Short mmCIF file of C-alpha atoms in Angstrom, two decimals:
data_model
loop_
_atom_site.label_atom_id
_atom_site.label_comp_id
_atom_site.label_asym_id
_atom_site.label_seq_id
_atom_site.Cartn_x
_atom_site.Cartn_y
_atom_site.Cartn_z
CA GLN A 1 -19.03 9.38 -9.71
CA VAL A 2 -18.26 5.67 -9.43
CA GLN A 3 -15.95 4.65 -6.61
CA LEU A 4 -14.59 1.22 -5.71
CA GLN A 5 -13.43 0.30 -2.22
CA GLN A 6 -11.50 -2.92 -1.72
CA SER A 7 -11.29 -5.00 1.44
CA GLY A 8 -9.73 -8.28 2.46
CA PRO A 9 -6.70 -9.82 4.20
CA GLY A 10 -3.18 -8.93 3.19
CA LEU A 11 -1.65 -12.25 4.19
CA VAL A 12 -2.71 -15.71 3.01
CA LYS A 13 -1.02 -19.03 3.71
CA PRO A 14 0.08 -21.28 0.85
CA SER A 15 -2.60 -23.72 -0.36
CA GLN A 16 -5.37 -21.59 1.18
CA THR A 17 -7.94 -19.33 -0.51
CA LEU A 18 -7.40 -15.66 -1.27
CA SER A 19 -10.65 -13.68 -0.84
CA LEU A 20 -11.15 -10.00 -1.67
CA THR A 21 -14.23 -7.81 -1.96
CA CYS A 22 -14.85 -4.66 -3.98
CA ALA A 23 -17.69 -2.41 -2.79
CA ILE A 24 -19.30 -0.19 -5.42
CA SER A 25 -20.70 3.30 -4.90
CA GLY A 26 -22.22 5.45 -7.63
CA ASP A 27 -23.25 2.48 -9.80
CA SER A 28 -24.99 -0.88 -9.55
CA VAL A 29 -23.26 -4.23 -9.76
CA SER A 30 -26.32 -5.31 -11.78
CA SER A 31 -25.88 -2.55 -14.35
CA ASN A 32 -26.49 -3.73 -17.91
CA SER A 33 -23.65 -1.56 -19.20
CA ALA A 34 -20.85 -2.39 -16.74
CA ALA A 35 -18.41 -5.24 -16.24
CA TRP A 36 -16.59 -5.79 -12.95
CA ASN A 37 -12.97 -6.86 -13.21
CA TRP A 38 -10.10 -8.09 -11.08
CA ILE A 39 -6.50 -7.36 -12.11
CA ARG A 40 -3.26 -8.02 -10.26
CA GLN A 41 0.22 -6.52 -10.51
CA SER A 42 3.54 -8.01 -9.51
CA PRO A 43 7.14 -7.25 -10.48
CA SER A 44 7.50 -10.62 -12.19
CA ARG A 45 4.18 -10.72 -14.10
CA GLY A 46 3.34 -7.02 -14.55
CA LEU A 47 -0.34 -6.17 -14.90
CA GLU A 48 -2.40 -9.33 -15.33
CA TRP A 49 -6.15 -9.41 -15.93
CA LEU A 50 -7.76 -12.18 -13.89
CA GLY A 51 -11.40 -12.08 -14.88
CA ARG A 52 -14.72 -10.29 -14.75
CA THR A 53 -18.41 -10.67 -14.03
CA TYR A 54 -21.31 -8.80 -15.60
CA TYR A 55 -25.07 -8.83 -15.89
CA ARG A 56 -26.88 -8.92 -19.22
CA SER A 57 -30.31 -10.29 -18.31
CA LYS A 58 -28.38 -13.04 -16.53
CA TRP A 59 -24.98 -13.25 -14.86
CA TYR A 60 -21.83 -14.06 -16.80
CA SER A 61 -18.25 -14.61 -15.67
CA ALA A 62 -15.07 -14.87 -17.73
CA TYR A 63 -11.62 -15.81 -16.51
CA SER A 64 -8.04 -15.69 -17.67
CA VAL A 65 -6.73 -19.08 -18.77
CA SER A 66 -3.80 -18.61 -16.38
CA VAL A 67 -6.05 -18.92 -13.30
CA LYS A 68 -9.24 -20.40 -14.74
CA SER A 69 -9.11 -23.59 -12.67
CA ARG A 70 -8.69 -21.70 -9.37
CA ILE A 71 -10.75 -18.53 -9.62
CA THR A 72 -14.32 -17.44 -8.90
CA ILE A 73 -15.66 -13.90 -9.34
CA LYS A 74 -19.16 -13.33 -8.02
CA ALA A 75 -21.54 -10.43 -7.58
CA ASP A 76 -23.44 -9.75 -4.38
CA THR A 77 -26.46 -7.67 -5.35
CA SER A 78 -27.70 -7.23 -1.77
CA ARG A 79 -24.46 -5.45 -0.82
CA ASN A 80 -23.72 -3.95 -4.25
CA GLN A 81 -20.27 -5.48 -4.40
CA PHE A 82 -18.32 -8.20 -6.14
CA SER A 83 -15.70 -10.60 -4.91
CA LEU A 84 -12.63 -12.54 -5.93
CA GLN A 85 -11.75 -15.99 -4.67
CA LEU A 86 -8.48 -17.60 -5.75
CA ASN A 87 -7.92 -21.12 -4.48
CA SER A 88 -4.76 -23.09 -3.76
CA VAL A 89 -2.52 -20.03 -3.69
CA THR A 90 1.27 -20.21 -3.88
CA PRO A 91 3.93 -17.53 -3.35
CA GLU A 92 3.60 -16.82 -7.11
CA ASP A 93 0.18 -15.30 -6.34
CA THR A 94 1.76 -12.57 -4.22
CA ALA A 95 0.75 -9.30 -5.86
CA VAL A 96 -1.21 -6.10 -5.54
CA TYR A 97 -4.80 -6.91 -6.48
CA TYR A 98 -7.10 -4.30 -8.02
CA CYS A 99 -10.78 -4.23 -8.89
CA ALA A 100 -11.92 -2.06 -11.79
CA ARG A 101 -15.07 -1.20 -13.75
CA GLY A 102 -15.27 -2.01 -17.47
CA PRO A 103 -16.22 -3.09 -20.06
CA GLN A 104 -14.43 -1.21 -22.83
CA TRP A 105 -11.92 0.57 -20.63
CA LEU A 106 -11.08 0.12 -16.99
CA VAL A 107 -12.21 3.09 -14.91
CA PRO A 108 -12.18 3.61 -12.03
CA TRP A 109 -9.82 1.27 -10.21
CA GLY A 110 -9.94 0.33 -6.55
CA GLN A 111 -7.14 1.44 -4.29
CA GLY A 112 -5.32 -1.89 -4.49
CA THR A 113 -4.63 -4.57 -1.88
CA LEU A 114 -1.20 -6.07 -1.39
CA VAL A 115 -1.69 -9.79 -0.81
CA THR A 116 1.32 -11.76 0.36
CA VAL A 117 1.26 -15.55 0.22
CA SER A 118 3.48 -16.83 2.97
CA SER A 119 3.39 -19.25 5.87
CA GLN B 1 6.65 -11.60 -20.85
CA SER B 2 3.68 -9.34 -21.47
CA VAL B 3 1.50 -9.87 -24.54
CA LEU B 4 1.94 -6.23 -25.60
CA THR B 5 5.49 -4.92 -25.99
CA GLN B 6 6.57 -1.55 -24.66
CA PRO B 7 10.04 -0.07 -24.16
CA PRO B 8 10.96 -0.37 -20.47
CA SER B 9 12.03 3.25 -20.21
CA ALA B 10 11.75 6.66 -21.85
CA SER B 11 13.01 10.08 -20.92
CA GLY B 12 12.89 13.73 -21.90
CA THR B 13 13.53 17.21 -20.64
CA PRO B 14 10.79 19.65 -19.63
CA GLY B 15 8.97 20.99 -22.66
CA GLN B 16 10.05 18.16 -24.96
CA ARG B 17 7.79 15.72 -26.78
CA VAL B 18 8.15 12.02 -26.08
CA THR B 19 6.42 9.02 -27.56
CA ILE B 20 5.90 5.56 -26.10
CA SER B 21 5.23 2.65 -28.42
CA CYS B 22 3.10 -0.44 -27.85
CA SER B 23 3.34 -3.41 -30.18
CA GLY B 24 0.76 -6.19 -30.38
CA SER B 25 -0.86 -8.49 -32.90
CA SER B 26 -3.95 -8.94 -35.01
CA SER B 27 -5.82 -10.57 -32.12
CA ASN B 28 -5.49 -7.50 -29.90
CA ILE B 29 -4.38 -4.07 -31.13
CA GLY B 30 -4.99 -4.96 -34.78
CA ASN B 31 -8.65 -5.63 -34.15
CA ASN B 32 -9.55 -3.68 -31.01
CA ILE B 33 -9.24 -0.32 -29.32
CA VAL B 34 -6.23 0.61 -27.22
CA ASN B 35 -6.32 2.21 -23.79
CA TRP B 36 -3.45 3.82 -21.92
CA TYR B 37 -3.02 4.00 -18.15
CA GLN B 38 -0.77 6.22 -16.04
CA GLN B 39 0.49 4.90 -12.72
CA LEU B 40 2.11 7.21 -10.20
CA PRO B 41 4.26 5.58 -7.49
CA GLY B 42 2.20 3.78 -4.87
CA THR B 43 -1.13 4.39 -6.59
CA ALA B 44 -3.53 2.45 -8.79
CA PRO B 45 -3.36 2.84 -12.57
CA LYS B 46 -5.49 5.70 -13.88
CA LEU B 47 -7.14 5.82 -17.31
CA LEU B 48 -5.21 8.28 -19.47
CA ILE B 49 -6.40 7.54 -23.04
CA TYR B 50 -9.42 5.44 -24.00
CA ASN B 51 -10.78 4.21 -27.30
CA THR B 52 -7.29 4.62 -28.83
CA ASN B 53 -7.29 8.44 -28.97
CA GLN B 54 -9.85 9.87 -26.53
CA ARG B 55 -8.99 11.73 -23.34
CA PRO B 56 -11.12 11.43 -20.19
CA SER B 57 -12.25 14.67 -18.63
CA GLY B 58 -9.40 16.28 -16.75
CA VAL B 59 -6.56 14.80 -18.81
CA PRO B 60 -4.54 17.59 -20.47
CA ASP B 61 -4.50 17.74 -24.26
CA ARG B 62 -0.72 17.32 -24.06
CA PHE B 63 -1.49 13.60 -24.02
CA SER B 64 -2.56 11.94 -27.26
CA GLY B 65 -2.94 8.40 -28.58
CA SER B 66 -2.84 6.81 -32.00
CA LYS B 67 -2.83 3.40 -33.65
CA SER B 68 -1.57 1.96 -36.91
CA GLY B 69 -2.05 -1.70 -37.73
CA THR B 70 -0.90 -3.78 -34.76
CA SER B 71 0.96 -0.95 -33.00
CA ALA B 72 -0.12 2.01 -30.91
CA SER B 73 1.60 5.07 -29.54
CA LEU B 74 1.19 7.49 -26.69
CA ALA B 75 2.59 10.98 -27.23
CA ILE B 76 3.23 13.51 -24.50
CA SER B 77 4.05 17.04 -25.60
CA GLY B 78 5.26 19.90 -23.41
CA LEU B 79 6.71 17.40 -20.93
CA GLN B 80 6.30 18.36 -17.28
CA SER B 81 7.89 16.99 -14.12
CA GLU B 82 4.53 15.66 -12.92
CA ASP B 83 4.39 13.39 -15.98
CA GLU B 84 7.07 11.21 -14.41
CA ALA B 85 5.23 7.89 -14.00
CA ASP B 86 4.78 4.41 -15.42
CA TYR B 87 2.63 4.13 -18.54
CA TYR B 88 0.81 0.98 -19.67
CA CYS B 89 -1.02 0.15 -22.88
CA ALA B 90 -3.90 -2.31 -22.88
CA SER B 91 -6.15 -3.94 -25.43
CA TRP B 92 -8.75 -6.70 -25.53
CA ASP B 93 -7.41 -9.93 -26.98
CA ASP B 94 -9.88 -11.94 -29.06
CA SER B 95 -7.83 -15.15 -28.83
CA LEU B 96 -7.13 -15.04 -25.10
CA ILE B 97 -10.60 -13.57 -24.47
CA GLY B 98 -9.38 -11.07 -21.93
CA TRP B 99 -7.53 -7.83 -21.37
CA VAL B 100 -3.82 -7.83 -22.16
CA PHE B 101 -1.32 -5.24 -21.01
CA GLY B 102 2.08 -3.98 -21.99
CA GLY B 103 4.97 -4.40 -19.57
CA GLY B 104 4.97 -0.70 -18.80
CA THR B 105 7.27 2.20 -19.68
CA LYS B 106 8.92 4.21 -16.92
CA LEU B 107 9.05 7.86 -18.00
CA THR B 108 11.77 9.99 -16.46
CA VAL B 109 11.73 13.77 -16.77
CA LEU B 110 15.37 14.87 -16.72
#
C-alpha cells in the first residue's frame, strides 16, 4: 500500500524558508493517476490546503491563493519524493504540515511535521 | 473562518445515532463530491468517507455519508467510545481551485 514519510526541520526563523520533503513508497511520484498535496493545520486556520503537483505527460503545480506568491511544490523523480518550500515565513505559518496523495480524495496522509516559526 | 461550515461539537451516548452537518456553496459541495476525514488526537486525518457516500476498506458500515444540494452529512450509528474524534468534511472548490475543509466537529461519546 502507499505510504508517505515526511522529513524536515521543526523550527524555522522568521523571514527564512520552510522546506519539507515527503518520500513515497508503494507508488510513483510520476504516476499519471496521482496528485501530491501539501496541507497544514493550525488552531487559528484549521485545515488549509496549500497546493499540489502532478504529472500528466508533463508536470503541473497548483497553489492556494493564500500562499501562491511564496510557495513551490516540486517532484524529485530520482528519489521518488516531493517537496514543499514556503518562503518568507512568519509566526502565522506555524502549523502541523502534512503531505497527502490525491487527486479526488486525500489518502494516505503523511505523519505530520510540526513547524514552529520563531527566532 | 473555514469555507465549509460544520458545528464545532456533537455528542451522543453509546449506541446512539449522531449526524454531523457540513454546509457549503455551489462552487464546492453543490458541484463536487464530498469527503470526510476522522482525526484521532495526535494523529493525521484519515479518510473516512469518499465520493460523498463510499467507505474505504476497513471503515465500519456504521459510518455513512450523504449530500443534498450544497450541504452534506456524516451519520454515525451505534456510537462507540472509539468514535470519539474530530471529523472534517472536504470538497473541491471550483472558484478557489483547491481543496476546502470544514472547521471540524469534535465528537464526544458521553
